[in-house]
Amino acid sequence: MYSLSNVVRQHVEKGYVYRIDRELDPELEPTKYIMKSDNAGTTLLFKVRGSTLECVSGVINTREKLYEVLRVSRDEDAYSKVINSLNSRSRQSLREASFRENYRELSSSALSLPAIKFYSVDGGRYITSSIVIAKTPDLDSYNASIHRLMYLDNQRFAIRLVPRHLYSIYETNRKAGRDTEVAVVIGAHPIVELAASISPPYGVFELEMVGNLGGEPLEVVRTPKYGIPVPARASVVMEGRITRELVREGPFVDILGLPDRVRDQPVLVVDSVYVPREDPEYFHVILPGGNEHMLLMGFPREAAIWDSVRRAVPKVKKVRLTKGGGMWLHAVISIKKVAEGDGKTAIMAAFAAHPSLKHVVVVDDDVDPDKPEEVEWAIATRLQAGKGLVIIHHARGSTLDPSSEDGLTDKVGIDATAPLNRREEFIRPIVE
Ligand code: MN
């Protein structure tokens, strides 16, 4: 059963959980506690003033916790799950259950959601784990993706639509004079959130990837008003419409720890609110720029880089999108080099797999990408810039990078692998 409270229960048994007994101020106070639990790898439970819902943060704030929910222990197995779930044969049809047996309706004014202002520069209080599901107007399918919601009042949010699938659905509807009917799901199982963070091609319903990632079919129920499939277990389900009304959204401190700029974004109007009929589920709070945010966004891209590089060079040992680059802009890849030039091939394969990638370092398999000082050592002793640097001028990158020109950026690949014919000169002595 894909339920966040099951994961929290397992974390309690393993001693991962730290609970704050007093109510926190939704303005800024949760941030420092979530940062602390990020550093310690703990799962944090808390409540904020004004909401009865219990919040959880740090559900997958370490790679170990992510691998536990995926039921894998090795990188290759985790990456294979993501790559295989993109394959149509491994997609699982959803098991349908009754909405009314799982959820009950609340009058929308009766529920106050624990929206949080995370940083002093943020333009408002935000919900950060909201999965938005909409029907694709041109295909018989749905789309699920995570979007931040800025609280306006109990029935209205500003929704940030990056120009991807939900944005194009919204644009198609807007040009036809229609609002976009959506279901918003908060507090879903981390695998459901991970599936919503993977970018399969348009027309693939992300929830159909959950079964392959988690090992059992996902149970869904259809919302009463719009008939949109949502997970049978979540903390809150809202039905609503993304309207053609725009409002100023932001600033919002994003994955690189920098404020994303203010933009005109659509208003999401809530029509109905539902909560579980039986036991309440946890309301998931994802700290922007925290480990959980980085893992949810970065991990599927790490899998894509791994898949691309392993097709291009004989053996890729480890791929890491590093924390210093927000698990988004920087990668370190270790390979077993068998031919001169493998490092450059790996660089090209990595850039092709993740268009936001800006800098990539390729090292030999005796260097651990998880250890920045080893990577630096490899650059210090194995790189000659005249030979090993690849610079790609003015390529498409990430708009989150403030040094880019609206996403146009220079990219650098660093081949810090040792030359094969003099390899013994580059090997550290083994200390027993
Ligand atoms: Mn999609």
mmCIF file with all atom_site columns, N, CA, C and O in Angstrom, residues 8-24:
data_model
loop_
_atom_site.group_PDB
_atom_site.id
_atom_site.type_symbol
_atom_site.label_atom_id
_atom_site.label_alt_id
_atom_site.label_comp_id
_atom_site.label_asym_id
_atom_site.label_entity_id
_atom_site.label_seq_id
_atom_site.pdbx_PDB_ins_code
_atom_site.Cartn_x
_atom_site.Cartn_y
_atom_site.Cartn_z
_atom_site.occupancy
_atom_site.B_iso_or_equiv
_atom_site.pdbx_formal_charge
_atom_site.auth_seq_id
_atom_site.auth_comp_id
_atom_site.auth_asym_id
_atom_site.auth_atom_id
_atom_site.pdbx_PDB_model_num
ATOM 1  N N  . VAL A 1 8  ? 6.552  6.630  7.232  1.00 0.00 ? 8  VAL A N  1
ATOM 2  C CA . VAL A 1 8  ? 6.897  7.295  8.500  1.00 0.00 ? 8  VAL A CA 1
ATOM 3  C C  . VAL A 1 8  ? 6.956  6.263  9.629  1.00 0.00 ? 8  VAL A C  1
ATOM 4  O O  . VAL A 1 8  ? 7.853  6.304  10.472 1.00 0.00 ? 8  VAL A O  1
ATOM 5  N N  . ARG A 1 9  ? 6.027  5.310  9.621  1.00 0.00 ? 9  ARG A N  1
ATOM 6  C CA . ARG A 1 9  ? 6.033  4.271  10.659 1.00 0.00 ? 9  ARG A CA 1
ATOM 7  C C  . ARG A 1 9  ? 7.344  3.468  10.614 1.00 0.00 ? 9  ARG A C  1
ATOM 8  O O  . ARG A 1 9  ? 7.950  3.193  11.641 1.00 0.00 ? 9  ARG A O  1
ATOM 9  N N  . GLN A 1 10 ? 7.783  3.132  9.395  1.00 0.00 ? 10 GLN A N  1
ATOM 10 C CA . GLN A 1 10 ? 9.062  2.417  9.269  1.00 0.00 ? 10 GLN A CA 1
ATOM 11 C C  . GLN A 1 10 ? 10.231 3.278  9.773  1.00 0.00 ? 10 GLN A C  1
ATOM 12 O O  . GLN A 1 10 ? 11.156 2.772  10.400 1.00 0.00 ? 10 GLN A O  1
ATOM 13 N N  . HIS A 1 11 ? 10.143 4.579  9.506  1.00 0.00 ? 11 HIS A N  1
ATOM 14 C CA . HIS A 1 11 ? 11.211 5.464  9.982  1.00 0.00 ? 11 HIS A CA 1
ATOM 15 C C  . HIS A 1 11 ? 11.205 5.553  11.508 1.00 0.00 ? 11 HIS A C  1
ATOM 16 O O  . HIS A 1 11 ? 12.259 5.661  12.124 1.00 0.00 ? 11 HIS A O  1
ATOM 17 N N  . VAL A 1 12 ? 10.034 5.503  12.122 1.00 0.00 ? 12 VAL A N  1
ATOM 18 C CA . VAL A 1 12 ? 9.952  5.488  13.588 1.00 0.00 ? 12 VAL A CA 1
ATOM 19 C C  . VAL A 1 12 ? 10.647 4.240  14.116 1.00 0.00 ? 12 VAL A C  1
ATOM 20 O O  . VAL A 1 12 ? 11.482 4.302  15.023 1.00 0.00 ? 12 VAL A O  1
ATOM 21 N N  . GLU A 1 13 ? 10.341 3.084  13.487 1.00 0.00 ? 13 GLU A N  1
ATOM 22 C CA . GLU A 1 13 ? 10.952 1.822  13.936 1.00 0.00 ? 13 GLU A CA 1
ATOM 23 C C  . GLU A 1 13 ? 12.467 1.844  13.794 1.00 0.00 ? 13 GLU A C  1
ATOM 24 O O  . GLU A 1 13 ? 13.192 1.276  14.609 1.00 0.00 ? 13 GLU A O  1
ATOM 25 N N  . LYS A 1 14 ? 12.951 2.512  12.754 1.00 0.00 ? 14 LYS A N  1
ATOM 26 C CA . LYS A 1 14 ? 14.400 2.554  12.536 1.00 0.00 ? 14 LYS A CA 1
ATOM 27 C C  . LYS A 1 14 ? 15.081 3.651  13.332 1.00 0.00 ? 14 LYS A C  1
ATOM 28 O O  . LYS A 1 14 ? 16.304 3.817  13.237 1.00 0.00 ? 14 LYS A O  1
ATOM 29 N N  . GLY A 1 15 ? 14.293 4.429  14.065 1.00 0.00 ? 15 GLY A N  1
ATOM 30 C CA . GLY A 1 15 ? 14.891 5.494  14.874 1.00 0.00 ? 15 GLY A CA 1
ATOM 31 C C  . GLY A 1 15 ? 15.283 6.727  14.082 1.00 0.00 ? 15 GLY A C  1
ATOM 32 O O  . GLY A 1 15 ? 16.119 7.516  14.498 1.00 0.00 ? 15 GLY A O  1
ATOM 33 N N  . TYR A 1 16 ? 14.675 6.920  12.897 1.00 0.00 ? 16 TYR A N  1
ATOM 34 C CA . TYR A 1 16 ? 15.014 8.079  12.059 1.00 0.00 ? 16 TYR A CA 1
ATOM 35 C C  . TYR A 1 16 ? 14.268 9.355  12.483 1.00 0.00 ? 16 TYR A C  1
ATOM 36 O O  . TYR A 1 16 ? 14.598 10.431 12.020 1.00 0.00 ? 16 TYR A O  1
ATOM 37 N N  . VAL A 1 17 ? 13.205 9.184  13.299 1.00 0.00 ? 17 VAL A N  1
ATOM 38 C CA . VAL A 1 17 ? 12.244 10.292 13.407 1.00 0.00 ? 17 VAL A CA 1
ATOM 39 C C  . VAL A 1 17 ? 12.532 11.216 14.587 1.00 0.00 ? 17 VAL A C  1
ATOM 40 O O  . VAL A 1 17 ? 12.852 10.766 15.685 1.00 0.00 ? 17 VAL A O  1
ATOM 41 N N  . TYR A 1 18 ? 12.437 12.509 14.322 1.00 0.00 ? 18 TYR A N  1
ATOM 42 C CA . TYR A 1 18 ? 12.529 13.521 15.364 1.00 0.00 ? 18 TYR A CA 1
ATOM 43 C C  . TYR A 1 18 ? 11.217 14.319 15.328 1.00 0.00 ? 18 TYR A C  1
ATOM 44 O O  . TYR A 1 18 ? 10.807 14.795 14.281 1.00 0.00 ? 18 TYR A O  1
ATOM 45 N N  . ARG A 1 19 ? 10.557 14.423 16.491 1.00 0.00 ? 19 ARG A N  1
ATOM 46 C CA . ARG A 1 19 ? 9.264  15.111 16.550 1.00 0.00 ? 19 ARG A CA 1
ATOM 47 C C  . ARG A 1 19 ? 9.381  16.392 17.368 1.00 0.00 ? 19 ARG A C  1
ATOM 48 O O  . ARG A 1 19 ? 9.961  16.383 18.450 1.00 0.00 ? 19 ARG A O  1
ATOM 49 N N  . ILE A 1 20 ? 8.821  17.454 16.826 1.00 0.00 ? 20 ILE A N  1
ATOM 50 C CA . ILE A 1 20 ? 8.789  18.718 17.581 1.00 0.00 ? 20 ILE A CA 1
ATOM 51 C C  . ILE A 1 20 ? 7.419  18.821 18.243 1.00 0.00 ? 20 ILE A C  1
ATOM 52 O O  . ILE A 1 20 ? 6.391  18.718 17.569 1.00 0.00 ? 20 ILE A O  1
ATOM 53 N N  . ASP A 1 21 ? 7.415  19.009 19.545 1.00 0.00 ? 21 ASP A N  1
ATOM 54 C CA . ASP A 1 21 ? 6.145  18.950 20.275 1.00 0.00 ? 21 ASP A CA 1
ATOM 55 C C  . ASP A 1 21 ? 5.360  20.248 20.233 1.00 0.00 ? 21 ASP A C  1
ATOM 56 O O  . ASP A 1 21 ? 4.145  20.236 20.250 1.00 0.00 ? 21 ASP A O  1
ATOM 57 N N  . ARG A 1 22 ? 6.056  21.383 20.169 1.00 0.00 ? 22 ARG A N  1
ATOM 58 C CA . ARG A 1 22 ? 5.284  22.632 20.150 1.00 0.00 ? 22 ARG A CA 1
ATOM 59 C C  . ARG A 1 22 ? 4.957  23.019 18.706 1.00 0.00 ? 22 ARG A C  1
ATOM 60 O O  . ARG A 1 22 ? 5.608  22.560 17.762 1.00 0.00 ? 22 ARG A O  1
ATOM 61 N N  . GLU A 1 23 ? 3.952  23.884 18.569 1.00 0.00 ? 23 GLU A N  1
ATOM 62 C CA . GLU A 1 23 ? 3.567  24.343 17.223 1.00 0.00 ? 23 GLU A CA 1
ATOM 63 C C  . GLU A 1 23 ? 4.554  25.388 16.716 1.00 0.00 ? 23 GLU A C  1
ATOM 64 O O  . GLU A 1 23 ? 4.935  26.286 17.456 1.00 0.00 ? 23 GLU A O  1
ATOM 65 N N  . LEU A 1 24 ? 4.942  25.247 15.468 1.00 0.00 ? 24 LEU A N  1
ATOM 66 C CA . LEU A 1 24 ? 5.886  26.204 14.884 1.00 0.00 ? 24 LEU A CA 1
ATOM 67 C C  . LEU A 1 24 ? 5.140  27.316 14.155 1.00 0.00 ? 24 LEU A C  1
ATOM 68 O O  . LEU A 1 24 ? 4.018  27.128 13.680 1.00 0.00 ? 24 LEU A O  1
#
